[in-house]
CSV table of C-alpha atoms in Angstrom, one decimal:
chain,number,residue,atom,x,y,z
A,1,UNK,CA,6.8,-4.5,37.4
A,2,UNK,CA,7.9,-1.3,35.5
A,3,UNK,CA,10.9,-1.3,37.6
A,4,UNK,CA,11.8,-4.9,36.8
A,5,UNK,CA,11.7,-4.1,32.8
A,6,UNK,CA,13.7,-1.5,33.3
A,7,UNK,CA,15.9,-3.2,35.5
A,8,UNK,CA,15.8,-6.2,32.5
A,9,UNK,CA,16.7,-3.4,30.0
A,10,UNK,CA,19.4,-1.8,31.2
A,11,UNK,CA,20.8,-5.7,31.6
A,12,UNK,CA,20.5,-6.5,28.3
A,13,UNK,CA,21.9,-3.2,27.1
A,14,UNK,CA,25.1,-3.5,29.2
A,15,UNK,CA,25.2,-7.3,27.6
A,16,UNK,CA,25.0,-5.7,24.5
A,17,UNK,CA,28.0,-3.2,25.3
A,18,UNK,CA,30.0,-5.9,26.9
A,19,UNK,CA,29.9,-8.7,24.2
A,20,UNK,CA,30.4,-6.5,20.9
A,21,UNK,CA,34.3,-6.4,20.2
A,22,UNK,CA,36.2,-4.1,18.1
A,23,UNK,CA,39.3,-5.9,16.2
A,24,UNK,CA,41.5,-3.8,14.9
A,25,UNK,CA,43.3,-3.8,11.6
A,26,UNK,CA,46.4,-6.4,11.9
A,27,UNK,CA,45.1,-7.8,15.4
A,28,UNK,CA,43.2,-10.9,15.8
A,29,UNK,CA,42.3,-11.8,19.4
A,30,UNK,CA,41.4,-15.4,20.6
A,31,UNK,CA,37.9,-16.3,22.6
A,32,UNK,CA,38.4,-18.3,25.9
A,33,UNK,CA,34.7,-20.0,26.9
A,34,UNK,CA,35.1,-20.4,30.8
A,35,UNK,CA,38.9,-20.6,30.2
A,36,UNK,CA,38.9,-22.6,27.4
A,37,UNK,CA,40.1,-21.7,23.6
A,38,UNK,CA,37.0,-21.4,21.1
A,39,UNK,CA,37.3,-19.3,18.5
A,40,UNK,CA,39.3,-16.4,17.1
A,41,UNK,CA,38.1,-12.8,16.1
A,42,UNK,CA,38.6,-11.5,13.3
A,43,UNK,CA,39.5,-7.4,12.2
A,44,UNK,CA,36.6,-5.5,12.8
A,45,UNK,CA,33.0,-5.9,15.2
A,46,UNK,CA,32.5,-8.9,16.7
A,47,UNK,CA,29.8,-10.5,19.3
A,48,UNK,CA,30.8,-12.6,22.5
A,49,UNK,CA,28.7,-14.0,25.1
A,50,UNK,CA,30.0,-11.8,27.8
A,51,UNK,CA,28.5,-14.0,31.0
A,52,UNK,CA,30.5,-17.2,29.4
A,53,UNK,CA,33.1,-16.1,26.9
A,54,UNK,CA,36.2,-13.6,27.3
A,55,UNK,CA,38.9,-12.4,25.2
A,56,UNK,CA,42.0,-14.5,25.7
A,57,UNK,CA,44.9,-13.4,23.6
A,58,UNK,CA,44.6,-10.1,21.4
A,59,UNK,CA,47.8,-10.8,18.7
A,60,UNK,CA,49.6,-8.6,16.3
A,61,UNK,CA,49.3,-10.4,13.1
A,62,UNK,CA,52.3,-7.8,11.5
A,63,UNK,CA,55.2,-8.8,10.2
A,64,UNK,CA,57.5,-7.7,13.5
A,65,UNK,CA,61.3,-7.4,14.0
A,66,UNK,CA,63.2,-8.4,16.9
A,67,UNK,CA,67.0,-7.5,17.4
A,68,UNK,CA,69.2,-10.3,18.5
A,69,UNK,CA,71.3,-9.4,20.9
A,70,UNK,CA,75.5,-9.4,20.4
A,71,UNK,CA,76.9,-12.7,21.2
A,72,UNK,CA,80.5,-14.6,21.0
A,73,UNK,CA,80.4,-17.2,19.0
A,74,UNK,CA,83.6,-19.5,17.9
A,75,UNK,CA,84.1,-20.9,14.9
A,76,UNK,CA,85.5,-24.3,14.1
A,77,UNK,CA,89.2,-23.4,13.4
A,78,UNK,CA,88.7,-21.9,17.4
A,79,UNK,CA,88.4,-18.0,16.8
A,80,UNK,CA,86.2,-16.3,18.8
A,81,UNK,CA,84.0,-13.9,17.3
A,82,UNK,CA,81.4,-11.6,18.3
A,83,UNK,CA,78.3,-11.6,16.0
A,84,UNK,CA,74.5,-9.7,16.3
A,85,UNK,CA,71.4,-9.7,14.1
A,86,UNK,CA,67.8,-9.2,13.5
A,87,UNK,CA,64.7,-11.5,12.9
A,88,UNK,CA,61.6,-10.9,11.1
A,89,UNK,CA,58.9,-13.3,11.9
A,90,UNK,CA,55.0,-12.9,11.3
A,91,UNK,CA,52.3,-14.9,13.2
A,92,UNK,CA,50.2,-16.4,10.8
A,93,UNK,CA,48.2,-18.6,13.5
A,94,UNK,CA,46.7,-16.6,16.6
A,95,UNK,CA,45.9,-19.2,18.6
A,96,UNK,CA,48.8,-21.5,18.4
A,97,UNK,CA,51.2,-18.6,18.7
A,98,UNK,CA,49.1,-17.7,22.1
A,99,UNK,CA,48.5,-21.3,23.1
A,100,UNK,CA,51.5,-23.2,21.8
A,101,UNK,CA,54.4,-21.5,23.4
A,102,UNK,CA,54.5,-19.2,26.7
A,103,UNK,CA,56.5,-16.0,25.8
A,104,UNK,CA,56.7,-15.9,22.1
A,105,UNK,CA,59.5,-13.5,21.2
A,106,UNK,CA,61.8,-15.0,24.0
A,107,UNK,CA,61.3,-18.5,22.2
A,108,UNK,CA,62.0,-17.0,19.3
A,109,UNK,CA,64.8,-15.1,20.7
A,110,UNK,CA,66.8,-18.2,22.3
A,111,UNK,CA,66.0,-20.2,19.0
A,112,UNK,CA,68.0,-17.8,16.9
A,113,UNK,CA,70.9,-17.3,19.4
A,114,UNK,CA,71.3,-21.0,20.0
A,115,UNK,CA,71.2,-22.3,16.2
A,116,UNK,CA,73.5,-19.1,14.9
A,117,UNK,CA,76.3,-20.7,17.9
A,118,UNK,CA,75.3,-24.0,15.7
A,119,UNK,CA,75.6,-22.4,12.5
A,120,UNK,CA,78.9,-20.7,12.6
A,121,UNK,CA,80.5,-22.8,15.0
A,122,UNK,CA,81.1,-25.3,11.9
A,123,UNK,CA,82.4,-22.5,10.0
A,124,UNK,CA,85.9,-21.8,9.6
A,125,UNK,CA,86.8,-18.0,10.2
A,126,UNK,CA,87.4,-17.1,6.7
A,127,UNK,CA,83.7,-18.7,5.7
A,128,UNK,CA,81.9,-17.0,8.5
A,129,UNK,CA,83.3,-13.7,7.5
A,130,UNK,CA,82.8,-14.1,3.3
A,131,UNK,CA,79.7,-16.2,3.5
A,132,UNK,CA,77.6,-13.9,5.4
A,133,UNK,CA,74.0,-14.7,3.0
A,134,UNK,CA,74.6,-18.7,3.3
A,135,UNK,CA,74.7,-18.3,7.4
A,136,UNK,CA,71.4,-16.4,6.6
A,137,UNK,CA,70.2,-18.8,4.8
A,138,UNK,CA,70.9,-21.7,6.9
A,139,UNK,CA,69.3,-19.7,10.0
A,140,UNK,CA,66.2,-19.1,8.1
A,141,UNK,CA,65.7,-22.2,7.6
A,142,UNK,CA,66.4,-24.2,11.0
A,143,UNK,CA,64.5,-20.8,12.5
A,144,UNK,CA,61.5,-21.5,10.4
A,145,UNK,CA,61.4,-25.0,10.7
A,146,UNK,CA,61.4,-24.6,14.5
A,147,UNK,CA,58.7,-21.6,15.1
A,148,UNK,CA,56.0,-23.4,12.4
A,149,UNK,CA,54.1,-25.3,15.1
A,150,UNK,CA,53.5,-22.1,17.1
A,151,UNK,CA,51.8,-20.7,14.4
A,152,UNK,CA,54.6,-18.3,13.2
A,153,UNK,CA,56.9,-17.8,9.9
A,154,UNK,CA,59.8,-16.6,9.8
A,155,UNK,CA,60.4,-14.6,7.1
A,156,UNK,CA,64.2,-13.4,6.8
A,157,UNK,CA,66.9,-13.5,9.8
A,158,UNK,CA,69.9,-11.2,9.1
A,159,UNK,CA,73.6,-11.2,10.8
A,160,UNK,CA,74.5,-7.3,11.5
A,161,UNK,CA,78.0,-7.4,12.4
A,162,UNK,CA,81.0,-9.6,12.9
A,163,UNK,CA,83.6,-8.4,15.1
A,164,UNK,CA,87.0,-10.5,15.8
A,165,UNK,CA,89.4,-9.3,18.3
A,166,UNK,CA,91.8,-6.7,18.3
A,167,UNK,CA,94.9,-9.0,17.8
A,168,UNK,CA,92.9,-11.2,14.8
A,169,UNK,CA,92.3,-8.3,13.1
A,170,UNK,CA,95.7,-7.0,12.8
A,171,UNK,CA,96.6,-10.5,12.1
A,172,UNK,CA,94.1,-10.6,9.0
A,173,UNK,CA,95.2,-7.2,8.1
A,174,UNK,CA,99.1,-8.4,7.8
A,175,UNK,CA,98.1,-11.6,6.2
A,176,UNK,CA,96.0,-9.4,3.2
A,177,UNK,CA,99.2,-7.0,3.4
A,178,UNK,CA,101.3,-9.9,2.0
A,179,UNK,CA,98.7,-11.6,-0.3
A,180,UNK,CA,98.8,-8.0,-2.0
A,181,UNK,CA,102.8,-7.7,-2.1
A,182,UNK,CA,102.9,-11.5,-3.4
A,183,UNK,CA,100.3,-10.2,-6.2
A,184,UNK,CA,102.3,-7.3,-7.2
A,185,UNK,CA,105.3,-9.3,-7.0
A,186,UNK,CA,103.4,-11.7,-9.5
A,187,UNK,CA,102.3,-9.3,-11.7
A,188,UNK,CA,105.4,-7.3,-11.7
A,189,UNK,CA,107.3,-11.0,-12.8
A,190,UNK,CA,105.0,-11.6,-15.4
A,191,UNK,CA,105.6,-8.0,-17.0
A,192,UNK,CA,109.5,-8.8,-16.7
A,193,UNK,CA,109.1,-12.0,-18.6
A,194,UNK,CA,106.8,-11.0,-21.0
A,195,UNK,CA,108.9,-7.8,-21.9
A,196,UNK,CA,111.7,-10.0,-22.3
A,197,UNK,CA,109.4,-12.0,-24.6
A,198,UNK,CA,108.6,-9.0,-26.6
A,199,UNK,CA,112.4,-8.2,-26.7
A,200,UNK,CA,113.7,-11.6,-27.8
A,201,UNK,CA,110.6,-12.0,-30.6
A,202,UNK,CA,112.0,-8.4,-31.5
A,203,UNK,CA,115.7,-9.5,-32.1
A,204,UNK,CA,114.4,-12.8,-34.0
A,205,UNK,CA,112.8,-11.0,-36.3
A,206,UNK,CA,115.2,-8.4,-36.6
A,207,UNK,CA,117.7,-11.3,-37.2
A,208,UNK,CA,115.7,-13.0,-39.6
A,209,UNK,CA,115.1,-9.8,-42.0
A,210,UNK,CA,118.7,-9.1,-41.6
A,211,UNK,CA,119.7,-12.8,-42.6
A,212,UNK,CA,117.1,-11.9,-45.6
A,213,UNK,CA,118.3,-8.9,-46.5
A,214,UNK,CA,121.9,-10.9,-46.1
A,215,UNK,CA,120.6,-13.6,-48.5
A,216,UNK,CA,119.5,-10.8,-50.9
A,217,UNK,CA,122.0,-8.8,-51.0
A,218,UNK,CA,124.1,-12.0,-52.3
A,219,UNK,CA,122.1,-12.9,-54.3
A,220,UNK,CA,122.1,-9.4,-56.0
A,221,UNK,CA,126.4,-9.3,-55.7
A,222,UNK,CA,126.1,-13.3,-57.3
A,223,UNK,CA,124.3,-12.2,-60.2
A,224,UNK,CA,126.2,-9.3,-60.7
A,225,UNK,CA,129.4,-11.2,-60.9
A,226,UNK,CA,127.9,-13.4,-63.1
A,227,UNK,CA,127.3,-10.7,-65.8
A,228,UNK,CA,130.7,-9.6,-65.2
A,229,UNK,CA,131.9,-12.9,-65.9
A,230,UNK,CA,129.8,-13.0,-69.0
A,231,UNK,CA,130.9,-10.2,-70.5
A,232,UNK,CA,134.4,-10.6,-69.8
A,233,UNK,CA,133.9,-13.7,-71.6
A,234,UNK,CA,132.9,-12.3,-74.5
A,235,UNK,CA,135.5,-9.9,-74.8
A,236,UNK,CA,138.2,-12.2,-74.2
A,237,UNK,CA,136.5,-14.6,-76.8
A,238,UNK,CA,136.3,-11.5,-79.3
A,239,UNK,CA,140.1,-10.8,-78.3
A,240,UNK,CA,141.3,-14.3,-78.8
A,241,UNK,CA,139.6,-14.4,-82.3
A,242,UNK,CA,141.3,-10.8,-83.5
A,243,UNK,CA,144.8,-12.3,-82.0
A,244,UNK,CA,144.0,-15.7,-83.8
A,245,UNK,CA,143.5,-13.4,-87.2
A,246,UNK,CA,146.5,-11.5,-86.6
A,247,UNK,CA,145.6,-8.3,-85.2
A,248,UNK,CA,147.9,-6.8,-83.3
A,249,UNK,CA,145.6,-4.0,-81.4
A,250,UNK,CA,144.0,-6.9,-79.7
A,251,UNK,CA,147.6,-7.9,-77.8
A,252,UNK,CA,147.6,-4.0,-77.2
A,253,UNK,CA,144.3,-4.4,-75.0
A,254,UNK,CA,145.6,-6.8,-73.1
A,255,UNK,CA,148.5,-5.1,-72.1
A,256,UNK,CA,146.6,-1.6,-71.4
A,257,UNK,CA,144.1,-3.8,-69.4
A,258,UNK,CA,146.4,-4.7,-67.1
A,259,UNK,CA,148.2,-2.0,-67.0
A,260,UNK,CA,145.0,0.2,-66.0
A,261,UNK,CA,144.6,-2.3,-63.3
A,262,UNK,CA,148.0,-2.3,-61.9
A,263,UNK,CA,147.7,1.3,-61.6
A,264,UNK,CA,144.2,1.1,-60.2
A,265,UNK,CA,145.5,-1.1,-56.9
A,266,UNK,CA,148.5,1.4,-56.9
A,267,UNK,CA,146.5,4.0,-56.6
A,268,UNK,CA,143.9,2.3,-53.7
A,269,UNK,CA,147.0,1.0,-51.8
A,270,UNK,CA,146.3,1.5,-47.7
A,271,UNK,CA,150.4,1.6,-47.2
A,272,UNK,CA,151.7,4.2,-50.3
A,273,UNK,CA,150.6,7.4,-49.8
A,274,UNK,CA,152.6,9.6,-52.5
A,275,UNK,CA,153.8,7.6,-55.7
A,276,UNK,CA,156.0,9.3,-58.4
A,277,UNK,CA,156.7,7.0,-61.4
A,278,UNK,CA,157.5,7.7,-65.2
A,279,UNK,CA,153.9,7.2,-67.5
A,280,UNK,CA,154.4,6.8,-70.9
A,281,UNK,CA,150.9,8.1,-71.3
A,282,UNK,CA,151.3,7.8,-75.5
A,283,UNK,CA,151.7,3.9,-74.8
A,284,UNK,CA,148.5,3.7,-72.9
A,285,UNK,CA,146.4,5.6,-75.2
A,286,UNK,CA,147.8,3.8,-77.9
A,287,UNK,CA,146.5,0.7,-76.2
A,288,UNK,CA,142.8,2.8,-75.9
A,289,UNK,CA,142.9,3.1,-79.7
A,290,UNK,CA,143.7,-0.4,-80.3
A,291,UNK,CA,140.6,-1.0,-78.4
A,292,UNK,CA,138.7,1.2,-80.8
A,293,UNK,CA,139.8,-0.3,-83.4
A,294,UNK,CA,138.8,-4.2,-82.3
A,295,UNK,CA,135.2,-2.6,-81.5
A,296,UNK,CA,134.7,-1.5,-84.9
A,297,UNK,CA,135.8,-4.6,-86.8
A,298,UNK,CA,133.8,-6.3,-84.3
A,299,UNK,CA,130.9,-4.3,-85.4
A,300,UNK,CA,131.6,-4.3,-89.2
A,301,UNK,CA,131.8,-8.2,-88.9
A,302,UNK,CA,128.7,-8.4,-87.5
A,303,UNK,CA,126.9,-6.1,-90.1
A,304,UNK,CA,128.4,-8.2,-92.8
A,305,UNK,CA,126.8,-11.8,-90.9
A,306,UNK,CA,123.7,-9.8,-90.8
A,307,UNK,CA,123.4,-8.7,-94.5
């Protein structure tokens, strides 16, 4: 009998041993009952029936990475490119991730391979090469879409590097090449035709202040002649009254008038050079004192019409 308790003991201890379970941080395993799915463990210690239930599945519940591997893709204008990545995925559901699909990250693997062909196949070359976050975007999202009845989310899928050929590459380089001489050659134009904007607004306003200064400058002669003519109009009226009276100086002014002028264009003559006449210098100041003499009746007249 002793032997039998013991016996019974030991059994229940080993039961014991066998059916508590240590879950680890970020791990979640799944309980099969005679091969069928029954519950899930959580992190941390657990108790199974170890004659009926086993563990089935023990899952990483971390957010994992998995590298796509480089594959040639081509696009819809038919270039061929080569393109790899990565996927981060995180299993939110242990048991359908471990029940729903055999070989989880080759599912996952093939899904991502087949929809990027998808993806950038109805790309041209010049959007699959500039529009590297919508092809992200558009992978997350058929990716995600996909993986959510096995109990899995993906979180962000990334393109690493796109490689055309040799000979598209050189043919890309040349095309950029001439888009940047066809710039310069632009900008260069518009700097020509602006400076010769510039210059022409320059000359037009350089004309117009010269035409103003022009304007001016007649103006200024205009009314200078105009003075002239005024007071050579009231000399000539004084004159003509002292001839009307009889005064004989004024007839002398008139002759030394123009005879100070006739020597005047003599002397400014472009074609004489030496002159030697005869002046009968007492006749001209003669003339000069005539003048004199007109001024002061002029002036006593006027103080007389004054008192």
């Amino acid at each position: 009998m002793s032997e039998f308790m013991i016996a019974l003991v030991v059994l229940a201890v080993v039961i014991v041993i066998l059916g508590v379970k240590r879950v680890g941080q970020g791990t979640e395993y799944t309980v099969e009952r005679f091969g069928r799915y029954t519950r899930t463990l959580s992190p941390g210690l657990n108790l199974i029936f170890p004659l009926f239930d086993a563990i089935g599945a023990k899952v990483n519940m971390m957010e994992q990475v998995l590298d796509v591997p480089s594959q040639e893709v081509i696009t819809r204008d038919n270039a061929m490119v080569r393109v790899d990545g990565v996927v981060f995925y995180q299993i939110l559901d242990a048991a359908k991730s471990a029940y729903e699909v055999s070989n989880l990250e080759y599912a996952i693997l093939n899904l991502t391979m087949t929809n990027v062909r998808t993806v950038m196949g109805s790309m041209d070359l010049d959007q699959v090469l500039s529009e590297r976050d919508i092809i992200n975007a558009k992978l997350l999202t058929v990716v995600d879409e996909a993986t959510t009845p096995w109990g899995v989310k993906a979180t962000r899928i990334e393109i690493k590097d796109i490689t055309p050929p040799r000979d598209l590459i050189e043919s890309m380089g040349r095309q950029m090449k001439a888009e940047r001489d066809k710039r310069a050659s632009i900008l260069e134009a518009e700097g020509a035709r602006q400076a010769q904007i510039l210059r022409a607004e320059g000359l037009k306003q350089a004309a117009i202040l010269e035409a103003e200064g022009s304007k001016e400058a007649a103006f200024r002669d205009a009314e200078a002649r105009e003075r002239l003519a005024e007071a050579e109009a009231r000399a000539t009226h004084m004159v003509s009254q002292a001839i009307s009276q009889g005064n004989i100086n004024a007839i002398n002014y008139f002759v030394a008038q123009k005879y100070t002028e006739a020597l005047k264009e003599i002397a400014t003559s472009n074609n004489q050079k030496l002159i030697l006449m005869p002046l009968e210098a007492s006749s001209l100041i003669g003339s000069i004192a005539g003048i004199g003499e007109i001024a002061k009746e002029a002036f006593r007249k006027s103080g007389k019409g004054d008192e």
